[in-house]
């Protein structure tokens, strides 16, 4: 990479990055611990005394990231700062987190350079372990025995009634062979037949019974392996009996026909890797035809063709992994000095609820949930249900271990196979492998809600950022720094997560929709937080990509001063634009229109850009940043008229394509780095009423009432979560789901309402008028919503109840409804 002008896309740690090549020289800082490619980087504090280090092939950055001991590797390579300390990380001036859209506009890190940097020897042990495990499975389940293999030796769930049997094939494939790659996740339906709790068999309803289903499935598996061994991998797509088990069959081929395919099991991953290896991929291929094509591509490459397929897979997963951001979980470690020490030294986190047994024994989350509800009282059941999150953890995810609600024990990364049931332990047998970093051990200024022994929760990015900053601050006080020592870089060195961190779980679907389509609409009933979530998305996603703007805090809590300052900074920079559609809003406001020319006598008009056109023009001149336009009340405007010819060029595959605007008669294009996000209240107008051309071009993300933030919060006897669930159950039954009551009604200022007076005012002044509008003043229907203790159906009014009596009446009326409605 001698040319420092060309930038590349790189996927690292699950996120898209922009690689700025070194140009043949690494810049060594005077202070700090990261290598740099740009001598003008703002993290460098003393540009007059910067060192240099040769980087002839341009691959130092990757070798440093891959080093098992970065400090030792840097020291041996002479990569040290001005104080003689080894460099252990890569600055964002070399590898900068960017959006997926931005990365898609860059050429990918060249394959040949990646092959130069890939250390084959580091993967030999893993390949040998994989081959040994495949041989063990072949020994336990010989291919020649498959035509007569009993169902009990194949299916998950059998051991519940037959614990004397050894683990079945499906258990070995999904849970006992991580060396061969993972097919965990989802439900047991991917195995085509399995034993449910209660001894019932699940199989395709097209078969009359389990015996017939198993006969067809078993025959299909044998046919698939035979086809692969004979070089007919694409013929597997025609085997109807196993067509719904692509990942199962693909991993089975790794065991019985290891040279037939590159062991990439999910079709989406196969699609990804074929696109990385070829710009001219045939369209409309079926899953195993695509796997055959990937194997052919590898065979055509002069440097890959002689590699074992499993080594090819490990290289592809290292060079160009699909983008999946790591998640952060909090796990309640049982307090106790010896156990804490064991967790650290042996590398695991452990939780209780051992009565559940091995989580692998449950066919899916639904079966697990039934087991939890049947074995624990309601309060314990909610905590026990969290244990399922252990199965969701993947290598690379982060774990915040806490020994108390206000004390962090350590932070670590999930390693190996993740979850493991350890029956030999005396208790807390649910474990997950973790590589811990005890430098995060600290006391917090206040307890974290929901934390406690054996509790598992997903950590919000705002808290994760705060935790890393607390650690960075503490480390700086423990080791005094020299003056002007690069505070920004020291803070960045606190943890090696990418700057662009994973979004809150509730925003991920929105981010996926915008990345996929370029424009989306958040829709749902009133007060479900549509505008609130749109602004949170702007702060988190745009803020994380705008480290060049002062005052930006991507993970600031909503309504805080930092949050408001971030919104203002984004708007002032033009990267966030807010508009509201209304019946008088037109094309000339949004795209372009004729306006009077100031300072000229008489009537003179000229075409002037509207809001969206101005954003697009600025974004085209600034391709390194993402621009977001939020349209509130999207459905209150005449959307086809407002957008005009933008309907065509908004489409993702037509971004950058110009259309001629009729007024200015000039070409206009929508850049790839512009996102359009609308919000829409479905109580006013259903998405079904939108123009079909609009519906085809936008992704629609629904926000429904969410009682979870209200659960456990009471106003007198009334549980707010129970109230909302019960009321909405009646609204759904008597009206429709689009007219439910949003949770934000009961959360003024973002916090659950606390007093009877506040709740009564909300019911009288906000919820009741909305229900009246829905019911068209049918007080009989209103009574069916809130009950006769609250509504007088004869005199068409609310009964005159004081605040406490109104709250109690609601509690009494809706409690039975909530008891009957599943959570």
Coordinates of N, CA and C in Angstrom, one line a residue, residues 56 86 418 444 490 531 587 598 667 752:
X56 N 6.9 -1.0 4.8 CA 7.1 -1.2 3.3 C 5.9 -1.8 2.7
X86 N 6.0 0.5 24.2 CA 5.5 -0.2 23.0 C 4.1 0.3 22.6
X418 N -18.6 -19.9 24.0 CA -19.6 -19.1 24.8 C -20.2 -19.9 25.9
X444 N -19.4 2.1 41.8 CA -20.1 3.1 41.0 C -20.8 4.1 42.0
X490 N -5.2 9.0 25.3 CA -5.2 8.2 26.5 C -6.6 7.7 26.8
X531 N -40.9 10.1 17.5 CA -40.0 11.2 17.3 C -38.8 11.1 18.3
X587 N -43.9 20.6 -2.7 CA -42.7 20.3 -3.4 C -41.7 21.5 -3.4
X598 N -34.9 39.1 -4.6 CA -34.8 40.3 -3.7 C -34.0 41.4 -4.5
X667 N -29.6 19.0 -13.4 CA -29.5 17.6 -12.9 C -29.5 17.6 -11.3
X752 N -41.7 7.1 34.7 CA -43.1 6.7 35.0 C -43.7 7.7 35.9

